[in-house]
Coordinates of C-alpha atoms in Angstrom, one line a residue:
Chain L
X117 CA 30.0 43.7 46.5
X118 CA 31.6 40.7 47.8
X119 CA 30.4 38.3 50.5
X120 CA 32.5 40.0 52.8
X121 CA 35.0 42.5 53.4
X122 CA 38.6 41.1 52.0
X123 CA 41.8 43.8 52.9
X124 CA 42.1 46.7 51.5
X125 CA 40.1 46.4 48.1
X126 CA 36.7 45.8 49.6
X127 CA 37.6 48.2 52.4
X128 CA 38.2 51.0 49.5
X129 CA 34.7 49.7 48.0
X130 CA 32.9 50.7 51.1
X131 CA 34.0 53.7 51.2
X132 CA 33.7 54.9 47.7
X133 CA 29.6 53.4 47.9
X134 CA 28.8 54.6 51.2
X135 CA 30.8 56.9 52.8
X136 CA 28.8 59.9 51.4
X137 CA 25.8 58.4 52.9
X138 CA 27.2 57.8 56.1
X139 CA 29.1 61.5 55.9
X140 CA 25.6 62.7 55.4
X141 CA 23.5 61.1 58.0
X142 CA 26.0 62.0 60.6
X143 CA 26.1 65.6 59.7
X144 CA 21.7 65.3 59.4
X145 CA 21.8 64.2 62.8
X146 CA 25.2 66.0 64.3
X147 CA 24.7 69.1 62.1
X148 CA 28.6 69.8 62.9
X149 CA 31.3 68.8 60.3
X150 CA 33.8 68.2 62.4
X151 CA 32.0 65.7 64.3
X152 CA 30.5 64.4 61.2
X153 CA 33.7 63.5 59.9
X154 CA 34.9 62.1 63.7
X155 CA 31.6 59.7 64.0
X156 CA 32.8 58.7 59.8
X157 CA 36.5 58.0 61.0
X158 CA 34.8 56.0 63.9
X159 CA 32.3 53.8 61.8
X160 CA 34.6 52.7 58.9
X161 CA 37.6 52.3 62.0
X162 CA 35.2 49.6 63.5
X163 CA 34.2 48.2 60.0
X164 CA 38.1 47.9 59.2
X165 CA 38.7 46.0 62.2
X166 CA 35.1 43.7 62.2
X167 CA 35.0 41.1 60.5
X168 CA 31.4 41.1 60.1
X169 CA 29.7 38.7 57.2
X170 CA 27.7 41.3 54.8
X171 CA 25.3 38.8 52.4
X172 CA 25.3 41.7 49.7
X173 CA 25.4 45.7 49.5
X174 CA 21.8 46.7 51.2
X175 CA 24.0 44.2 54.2
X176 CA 26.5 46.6 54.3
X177 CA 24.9 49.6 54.0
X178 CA 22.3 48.8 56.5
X179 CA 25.2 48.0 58.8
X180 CA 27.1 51.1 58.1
X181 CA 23.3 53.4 58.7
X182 CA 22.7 51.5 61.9
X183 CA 26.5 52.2 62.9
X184 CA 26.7 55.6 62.4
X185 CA 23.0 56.6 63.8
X186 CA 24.1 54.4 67.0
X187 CA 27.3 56.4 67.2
X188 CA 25.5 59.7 66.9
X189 CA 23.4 58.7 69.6
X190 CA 25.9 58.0 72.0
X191 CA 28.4 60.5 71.0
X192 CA 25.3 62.8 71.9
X193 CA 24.5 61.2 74.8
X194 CA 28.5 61.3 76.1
X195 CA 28.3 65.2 75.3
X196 CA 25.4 65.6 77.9
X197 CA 26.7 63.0 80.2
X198 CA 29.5 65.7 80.7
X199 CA 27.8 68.7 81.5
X200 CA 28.6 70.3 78.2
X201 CA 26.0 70.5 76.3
X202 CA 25.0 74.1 76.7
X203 CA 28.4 75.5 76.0
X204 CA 29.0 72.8 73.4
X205 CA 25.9 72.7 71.6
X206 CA 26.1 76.3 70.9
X207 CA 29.4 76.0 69.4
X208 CA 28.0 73.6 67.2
X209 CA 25.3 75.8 66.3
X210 CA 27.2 78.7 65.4
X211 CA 29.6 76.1 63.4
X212 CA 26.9 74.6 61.8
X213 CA 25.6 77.9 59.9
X214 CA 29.0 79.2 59.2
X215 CA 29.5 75.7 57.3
X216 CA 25.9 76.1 56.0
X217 CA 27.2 79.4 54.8
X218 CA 30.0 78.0 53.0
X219 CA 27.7 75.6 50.4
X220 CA 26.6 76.1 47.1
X221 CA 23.1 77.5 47.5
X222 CA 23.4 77.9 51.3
X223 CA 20.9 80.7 51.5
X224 CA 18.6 78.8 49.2
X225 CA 18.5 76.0 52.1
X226 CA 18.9 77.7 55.0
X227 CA 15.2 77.4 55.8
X228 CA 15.6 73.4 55.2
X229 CA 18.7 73.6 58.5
X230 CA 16.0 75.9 60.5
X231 CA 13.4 72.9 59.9
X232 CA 15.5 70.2 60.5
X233 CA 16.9 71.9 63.8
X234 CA 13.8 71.4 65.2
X235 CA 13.3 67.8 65.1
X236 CA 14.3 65.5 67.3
X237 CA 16.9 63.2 66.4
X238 CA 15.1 60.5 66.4
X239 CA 12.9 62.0 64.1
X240 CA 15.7 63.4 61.8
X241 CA 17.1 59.9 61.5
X242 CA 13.7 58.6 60.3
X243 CA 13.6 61.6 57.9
X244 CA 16.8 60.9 56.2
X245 CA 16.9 57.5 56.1
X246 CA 13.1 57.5 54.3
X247 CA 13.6 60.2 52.0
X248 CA 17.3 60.5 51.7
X249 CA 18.4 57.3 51.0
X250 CA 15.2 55.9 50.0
X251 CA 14.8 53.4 52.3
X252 CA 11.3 51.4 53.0
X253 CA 9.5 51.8 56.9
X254 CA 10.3 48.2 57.1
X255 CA 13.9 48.6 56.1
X256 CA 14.2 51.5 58.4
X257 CA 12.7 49.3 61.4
X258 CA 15.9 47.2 60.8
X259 CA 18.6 49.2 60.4
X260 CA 17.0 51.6 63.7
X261 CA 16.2 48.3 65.9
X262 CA 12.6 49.8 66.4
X263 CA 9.5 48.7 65.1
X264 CA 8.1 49.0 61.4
X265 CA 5.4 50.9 63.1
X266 CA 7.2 53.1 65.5
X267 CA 8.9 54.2 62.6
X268 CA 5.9 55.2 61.0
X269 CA 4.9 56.6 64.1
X270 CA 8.0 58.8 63.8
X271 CA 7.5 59.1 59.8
X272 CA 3.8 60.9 60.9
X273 CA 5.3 63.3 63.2
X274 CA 8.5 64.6 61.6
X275 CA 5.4 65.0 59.1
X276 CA 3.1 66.4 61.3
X277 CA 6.0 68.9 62.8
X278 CA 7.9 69.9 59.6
X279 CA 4.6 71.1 58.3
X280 CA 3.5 73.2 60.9
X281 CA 7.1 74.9 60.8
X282 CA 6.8 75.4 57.2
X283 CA 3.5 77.0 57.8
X284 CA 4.7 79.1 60.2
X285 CA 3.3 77.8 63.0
X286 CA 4.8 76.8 67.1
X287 CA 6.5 73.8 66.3
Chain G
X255 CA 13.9 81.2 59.4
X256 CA 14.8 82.9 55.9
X257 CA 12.8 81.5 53.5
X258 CA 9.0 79.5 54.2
X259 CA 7.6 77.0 51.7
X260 CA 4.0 75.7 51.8
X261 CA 4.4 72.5 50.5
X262 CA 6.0 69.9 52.5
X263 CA 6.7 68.3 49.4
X264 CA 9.2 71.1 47.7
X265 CA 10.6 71.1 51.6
X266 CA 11.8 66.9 51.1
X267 CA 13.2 67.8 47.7
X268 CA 15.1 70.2 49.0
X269 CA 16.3 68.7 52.0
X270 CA 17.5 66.1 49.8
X271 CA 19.6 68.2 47.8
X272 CA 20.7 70.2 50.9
X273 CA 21.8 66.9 51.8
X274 CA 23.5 66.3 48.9
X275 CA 25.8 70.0 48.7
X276 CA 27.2 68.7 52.1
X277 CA 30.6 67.0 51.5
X278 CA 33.5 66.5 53.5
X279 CA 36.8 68.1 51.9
X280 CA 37.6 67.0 48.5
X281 CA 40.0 64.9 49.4
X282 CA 38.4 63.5 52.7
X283 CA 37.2 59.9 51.2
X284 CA 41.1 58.9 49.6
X285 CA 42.5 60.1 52.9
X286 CA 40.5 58.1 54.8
X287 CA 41.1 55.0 52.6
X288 CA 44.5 55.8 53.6
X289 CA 44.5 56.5 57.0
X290 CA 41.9 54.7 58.6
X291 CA 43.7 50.9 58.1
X292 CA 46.6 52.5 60.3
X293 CA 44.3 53.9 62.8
X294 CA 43.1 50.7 63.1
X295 CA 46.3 48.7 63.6
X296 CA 47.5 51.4 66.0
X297 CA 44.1 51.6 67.9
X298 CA 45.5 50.4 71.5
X299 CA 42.4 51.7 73.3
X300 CA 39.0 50.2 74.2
X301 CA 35.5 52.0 73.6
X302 CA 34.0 53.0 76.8
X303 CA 31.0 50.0 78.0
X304 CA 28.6 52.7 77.9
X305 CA 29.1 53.4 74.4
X306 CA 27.5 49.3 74.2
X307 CA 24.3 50.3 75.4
X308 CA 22.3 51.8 72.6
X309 CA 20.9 48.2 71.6
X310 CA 22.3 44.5 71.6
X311 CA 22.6 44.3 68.1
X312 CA 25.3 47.6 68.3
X313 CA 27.3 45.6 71.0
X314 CA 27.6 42.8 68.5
X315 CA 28.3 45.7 65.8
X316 CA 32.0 46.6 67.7
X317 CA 32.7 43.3 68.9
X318 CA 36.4 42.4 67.0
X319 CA 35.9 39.2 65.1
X320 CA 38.0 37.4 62.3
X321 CA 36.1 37.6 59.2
X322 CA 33.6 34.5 58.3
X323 CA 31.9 32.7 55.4
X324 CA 28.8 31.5 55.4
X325 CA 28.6 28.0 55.1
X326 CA 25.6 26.2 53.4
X327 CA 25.7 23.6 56.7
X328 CA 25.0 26.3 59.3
X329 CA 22.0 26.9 57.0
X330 CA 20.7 23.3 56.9
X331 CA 21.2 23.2 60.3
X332 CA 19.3 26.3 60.7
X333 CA 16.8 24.8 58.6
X334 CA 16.4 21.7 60.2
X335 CA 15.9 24.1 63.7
X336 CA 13.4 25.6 62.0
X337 CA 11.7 22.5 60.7
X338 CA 11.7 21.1 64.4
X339 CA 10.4 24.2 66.1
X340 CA 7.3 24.7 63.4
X341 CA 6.8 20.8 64.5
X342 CA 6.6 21.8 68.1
X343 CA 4.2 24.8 67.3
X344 CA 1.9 22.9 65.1
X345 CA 1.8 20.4 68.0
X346 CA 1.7 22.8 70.6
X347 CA -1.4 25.4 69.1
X348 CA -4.1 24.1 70.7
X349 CA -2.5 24.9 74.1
X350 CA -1.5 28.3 72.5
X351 CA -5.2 29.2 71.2
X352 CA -5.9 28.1 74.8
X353 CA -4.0 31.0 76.1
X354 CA -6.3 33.8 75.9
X355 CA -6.9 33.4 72.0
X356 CA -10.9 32.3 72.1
X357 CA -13.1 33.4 70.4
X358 CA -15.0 37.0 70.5
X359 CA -11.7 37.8 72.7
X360 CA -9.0 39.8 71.8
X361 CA -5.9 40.4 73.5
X362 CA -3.6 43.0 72.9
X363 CA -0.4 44.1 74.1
X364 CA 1.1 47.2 74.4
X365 CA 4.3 49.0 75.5
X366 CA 5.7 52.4 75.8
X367 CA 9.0 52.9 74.1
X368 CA 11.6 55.0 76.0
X369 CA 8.9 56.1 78.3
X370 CA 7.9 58.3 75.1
X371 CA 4.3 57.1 75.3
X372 CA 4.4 54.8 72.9
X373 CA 2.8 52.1 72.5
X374 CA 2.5 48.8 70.3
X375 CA -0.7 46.5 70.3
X376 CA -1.1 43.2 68.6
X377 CA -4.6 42.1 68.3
X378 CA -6.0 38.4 66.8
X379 CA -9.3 37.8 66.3
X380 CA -11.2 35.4 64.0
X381 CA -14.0 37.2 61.4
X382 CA -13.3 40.7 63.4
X383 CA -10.9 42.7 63.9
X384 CA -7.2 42.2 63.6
X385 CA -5.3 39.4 62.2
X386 CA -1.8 39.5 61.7
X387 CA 1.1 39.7 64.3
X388 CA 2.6 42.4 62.3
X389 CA -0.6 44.3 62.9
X390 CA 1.6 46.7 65.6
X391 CA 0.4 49.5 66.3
X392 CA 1.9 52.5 68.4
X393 CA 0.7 55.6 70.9
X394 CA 2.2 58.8 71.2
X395 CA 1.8 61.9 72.0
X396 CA -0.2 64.8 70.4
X397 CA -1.9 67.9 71.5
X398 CA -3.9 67.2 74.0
X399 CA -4.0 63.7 73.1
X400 CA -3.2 60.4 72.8
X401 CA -3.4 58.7 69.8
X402 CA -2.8 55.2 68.4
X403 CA -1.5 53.9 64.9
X404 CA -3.1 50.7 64.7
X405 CA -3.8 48.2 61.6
X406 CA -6.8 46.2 61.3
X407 CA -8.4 43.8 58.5
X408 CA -11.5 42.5 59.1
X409 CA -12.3 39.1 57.2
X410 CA -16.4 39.0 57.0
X411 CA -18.6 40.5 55.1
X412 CA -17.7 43.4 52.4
X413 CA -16.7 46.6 55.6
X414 CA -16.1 46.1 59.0
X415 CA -17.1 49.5 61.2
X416 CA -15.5 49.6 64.3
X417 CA -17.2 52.3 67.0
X418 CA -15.4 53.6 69.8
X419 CA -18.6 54.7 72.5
X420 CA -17.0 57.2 74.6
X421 CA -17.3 61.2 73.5
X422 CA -12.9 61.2 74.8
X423 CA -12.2 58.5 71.8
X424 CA -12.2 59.1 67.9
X425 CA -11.0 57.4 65.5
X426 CA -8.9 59.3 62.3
X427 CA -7.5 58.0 58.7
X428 CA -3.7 57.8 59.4
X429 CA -1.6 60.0 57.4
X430 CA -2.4 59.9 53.7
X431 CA 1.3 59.6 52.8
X432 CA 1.7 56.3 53.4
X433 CA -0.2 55.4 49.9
X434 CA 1.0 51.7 50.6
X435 CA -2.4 50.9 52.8
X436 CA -5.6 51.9 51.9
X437 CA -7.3 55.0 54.1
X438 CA -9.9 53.6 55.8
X439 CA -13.2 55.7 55.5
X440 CA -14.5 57.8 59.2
X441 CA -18.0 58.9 59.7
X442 CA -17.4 62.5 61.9
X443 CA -20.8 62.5 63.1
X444 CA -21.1 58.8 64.1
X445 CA -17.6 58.4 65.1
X446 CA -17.3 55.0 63.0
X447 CA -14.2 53.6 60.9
X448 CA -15.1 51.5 58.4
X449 CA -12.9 49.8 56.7
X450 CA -13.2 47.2 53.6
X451 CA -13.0 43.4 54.3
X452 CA -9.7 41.8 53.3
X453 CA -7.8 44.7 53.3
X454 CA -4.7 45.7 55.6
X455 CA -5.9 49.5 56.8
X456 CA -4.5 51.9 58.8
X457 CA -5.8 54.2 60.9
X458 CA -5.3 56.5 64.0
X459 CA -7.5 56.1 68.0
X460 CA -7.0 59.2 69.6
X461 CA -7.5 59.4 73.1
X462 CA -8.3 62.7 75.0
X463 CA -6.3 63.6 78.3
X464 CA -7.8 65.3 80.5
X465 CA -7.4 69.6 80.2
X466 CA -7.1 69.9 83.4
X467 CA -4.1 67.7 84.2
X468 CA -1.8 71.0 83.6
X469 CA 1.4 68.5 84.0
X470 CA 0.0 66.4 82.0
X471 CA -0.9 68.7 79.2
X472 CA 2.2 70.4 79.8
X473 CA 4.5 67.2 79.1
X474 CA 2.3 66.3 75.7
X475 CA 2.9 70.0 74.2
X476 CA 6.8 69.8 75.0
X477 CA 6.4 66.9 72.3
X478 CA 9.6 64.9 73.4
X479 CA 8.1 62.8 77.0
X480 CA 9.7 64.8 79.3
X481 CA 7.4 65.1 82.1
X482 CA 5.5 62.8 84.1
X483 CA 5.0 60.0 82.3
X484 CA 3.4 57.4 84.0
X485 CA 1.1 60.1 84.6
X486 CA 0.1 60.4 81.1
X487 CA 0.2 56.5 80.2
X488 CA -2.3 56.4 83.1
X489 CA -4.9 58.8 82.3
X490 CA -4.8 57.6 78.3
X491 CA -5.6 54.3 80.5
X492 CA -8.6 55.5 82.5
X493 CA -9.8 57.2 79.7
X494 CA -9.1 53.6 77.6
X495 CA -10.8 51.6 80.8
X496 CA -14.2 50.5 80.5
X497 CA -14.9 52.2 77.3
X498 CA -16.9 49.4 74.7
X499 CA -15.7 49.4 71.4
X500 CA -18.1 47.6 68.8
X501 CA -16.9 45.6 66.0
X502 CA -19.5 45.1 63.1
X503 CA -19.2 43.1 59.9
X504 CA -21.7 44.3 56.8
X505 CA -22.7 42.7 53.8
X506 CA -25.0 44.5 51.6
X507 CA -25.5 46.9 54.1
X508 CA -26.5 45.1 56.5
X509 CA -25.1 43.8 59.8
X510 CA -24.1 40.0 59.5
X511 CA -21.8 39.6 62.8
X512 CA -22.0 42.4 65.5
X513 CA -19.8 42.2 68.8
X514 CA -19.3 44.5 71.6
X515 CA -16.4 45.2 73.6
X516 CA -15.3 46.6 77.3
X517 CA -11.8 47.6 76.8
X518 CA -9.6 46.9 80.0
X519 CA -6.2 47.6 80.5
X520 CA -3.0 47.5 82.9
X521 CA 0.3 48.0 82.6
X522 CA 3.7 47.8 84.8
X523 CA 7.0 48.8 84.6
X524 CA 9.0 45.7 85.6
X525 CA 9.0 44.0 81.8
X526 CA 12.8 44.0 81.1
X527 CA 11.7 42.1 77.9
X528 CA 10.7 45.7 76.9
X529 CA 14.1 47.8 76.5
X530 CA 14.6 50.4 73.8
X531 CA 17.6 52.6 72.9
X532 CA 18.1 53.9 76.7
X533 CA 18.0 50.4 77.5
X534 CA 15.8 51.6 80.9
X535 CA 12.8 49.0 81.2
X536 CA 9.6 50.4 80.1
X537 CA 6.0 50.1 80.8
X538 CA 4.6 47.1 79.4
X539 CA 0.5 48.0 78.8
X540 CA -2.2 45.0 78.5
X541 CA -5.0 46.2 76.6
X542 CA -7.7 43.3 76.7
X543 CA -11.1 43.6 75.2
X544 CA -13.8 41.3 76.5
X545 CA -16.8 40.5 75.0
X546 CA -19.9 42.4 76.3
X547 CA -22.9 39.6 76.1

């Protein structure tokens, strides 16, 4: 990686190291493909037209995670802003598990989209960011402009909640 | 659900590979590389201002700028800010220690984050206690309780045992998962944490609400804040208000420094210093602890 984003080149670069990362947190938090790929079209857009300093990779990619969760958040918030979440989110749904249903191994994970599903997505972010891409509580404080311990806050209740699905339990 | 696994572990691995089986169309990345520099020179429209709102540092993230080098002089000058404003502390400390930082005192702060209920607390104290500004520590909500994340070192002595007196407080090992701090050791019966000298440890405060607050109890099992929320900061409060919590350093099994506590707090919702994600203000809690002579 470069200092910073030059044309094209570097602009090809980002997306060949990240954009499966940022494909995948936007579809952990959307859990819709098309809008997956719409909040992906909208992230690299802005990073195309920024001409934001990145000091190394991490740089970038932090910037590209913190882009796309803000996106997701907003693009959530726009869909309840106009009264369509109820009709919309069940679209979603019902496009979500056909896609689900397209994968390699779909039925093997099926019980991993009825888990996530019932996290928050403030916990989901936490959730792929930690054990997805790896990243540290610290690291995740940065790129999620919260605390290192709200995240671990969050960390101990995705926890707390994905266990008590698993075991069958209210969640 | 189709398929239930006990371990939480086999449910991370698989999550991750889930993850991994979910790609765009083949072709999706190149025709991006493609398109995307055109949608870009053809964008003529403007992201809504709401879409700004999710934090500051996002409104920088989509503000069009002309690409930049760092130059090593904005870093000496950086540096030389730096140099002048650790001048200015070191001068300045007394007056700092002055405010509120004496000792047998410790002063915490706290907020609730997106009127979730959670909270952060810094705590100082010399020999006892806490020590460290990253020491932050959060509340949120559980079943039928409160409970805080806090980390503590103490600094005398070989354990420090700190000992919440009220039958509506106990104290908990935080979740064992995070192996990078050392689980500090509880004592059911006495309702003690003890926790070795010198080392960062984490643990958990819980704080009991009150059953019979059906709103209340209401709002904690829906697990996401919605509810009445002030209503739940303020009986964690009351239940957190004039309850002592004593700090005691042994060596060799014995006590060499004892203090007692009277935990006080109060809290208001006017701190815009204190914006999160919603970017609503949020309660700003001050959770003080007095020495008891």
């Amino acid at each position: 990686m470069r200092d910073s984003l030059h044309g094209k080149e570097d602009f090809a670069y980002a997306i060949d190291s990240y954009g499966s990362s940022v494909y995948r947190l936007a579809y952990s938090l959307l859990r819709s493909r098309q809008n997956a790929e719409d909040i992906y079209q909208e992230v690299f857009t802005n990073l195309y037209t920024s001409s934001k300093e990145f000091e190394n990779d991490y740089h970038l990619k932090s910037w590209l995670m913190k882009s796309t969760s803000n996106r997701c958040k907003n693009f959530k918030r726009d869909l309840a802003r106009r009264q369509e979440t109820a009709s919309d989110m069940q679209d979603d749904a019902i496009n979500a598990e056909a896609i689900v249903a397209t994968h390699q191994n779909a039925e093997q994970y099926e019980y991993v989209w009825d888990v996530v599903d019932q996290l928050s997505e403030n916990l989901r972010s936490v959730i792929y960011l930690h054990y997805v891409e790896g990243y540290s509580t610290e690291q995740i404080a940065e790129i999620t402009d919260i605390s290192a311990a709200t995240v671990r806050t969050r960390l101990f209740r995705a926890r707390s909640k994905i266990k008590v699905v698993l075991e069958g339990g209210e969640s | 659900m189709s398929k239930k696994r006990t371990s939480t572990r086999d449910f991370y691995e698989d999550y991750r590979r889930a993850l991994m089986e979910i790609k765009p169309d083949p072709d999706f990345f190149d025709r991006m590389i493609e398109e995307i520099p055109k949608l870009a020179e053809n964008r003529t429209w403007e992201e809504p201002e709401e879409w700004n709102e999710s934090s500051e540092q996002f409104q920088s993230d989509i503000e069009p700028a002309k690409y930049k080098v760092i130059k090593p002089k904005k870093w000496l000058a950086v540096a030389a800010c730096f140099v002048v404003l650790v001048g200015l502390g070191v001068a300045l400390f007394p007056h700092i220690e002055n405010f509120g930082l004496k000792n047998d005192l410790v002063i915490t702060e706290a907020y609730a984050e997106n009127n979730k209920q959670l909270m952060a607390f810094n705590l100082y104290h010399e020999g006892l206690g806490y020590d460290n500004e990253d020491y932050t520590s959060n509340i949120l909500w559980g079943e039928k309780y409160f409970s805080f994340n806090f980390l503590c070192q103490g600094t005398e002595g070989d354990y420090v045992v700190y000992r919440f007196e009220s039958p509506d407080i106990s104290v908990v090992p935080e979740d064992p998962e995070f192996k990078s701090f050392i689980i500090p050791e509880r004592d059911d019966r006495t309702n003690e944490l003890k926790l070795p000298v010198n080392e960062p440890v984490r643990g958990m405060l819980l704080v009991k609400i009150d059953p019979k607050n059906e709103a209340l109890v209401r709002s904690l099992e829906s697990g996401y804040g919605e509810g009445d929320e002030a209503s739940i900061t303020n009986d964690a409060l009351k239940t957190i208000n004039g309850t002592n919590l004593t700090i005691s350093c042994y060596e060799n099994g014995e006590v060499i420094k004892e203090n007692t506590f009277i935990m006080t707090c109060d809290y208001n919702y006017t701190d815009q210093d204190v914006i999160h994600e919603v970017g609503t203000p949020e309660p700003t809690v001050l959770v003080s602890l007095e020495r008891v002579e």
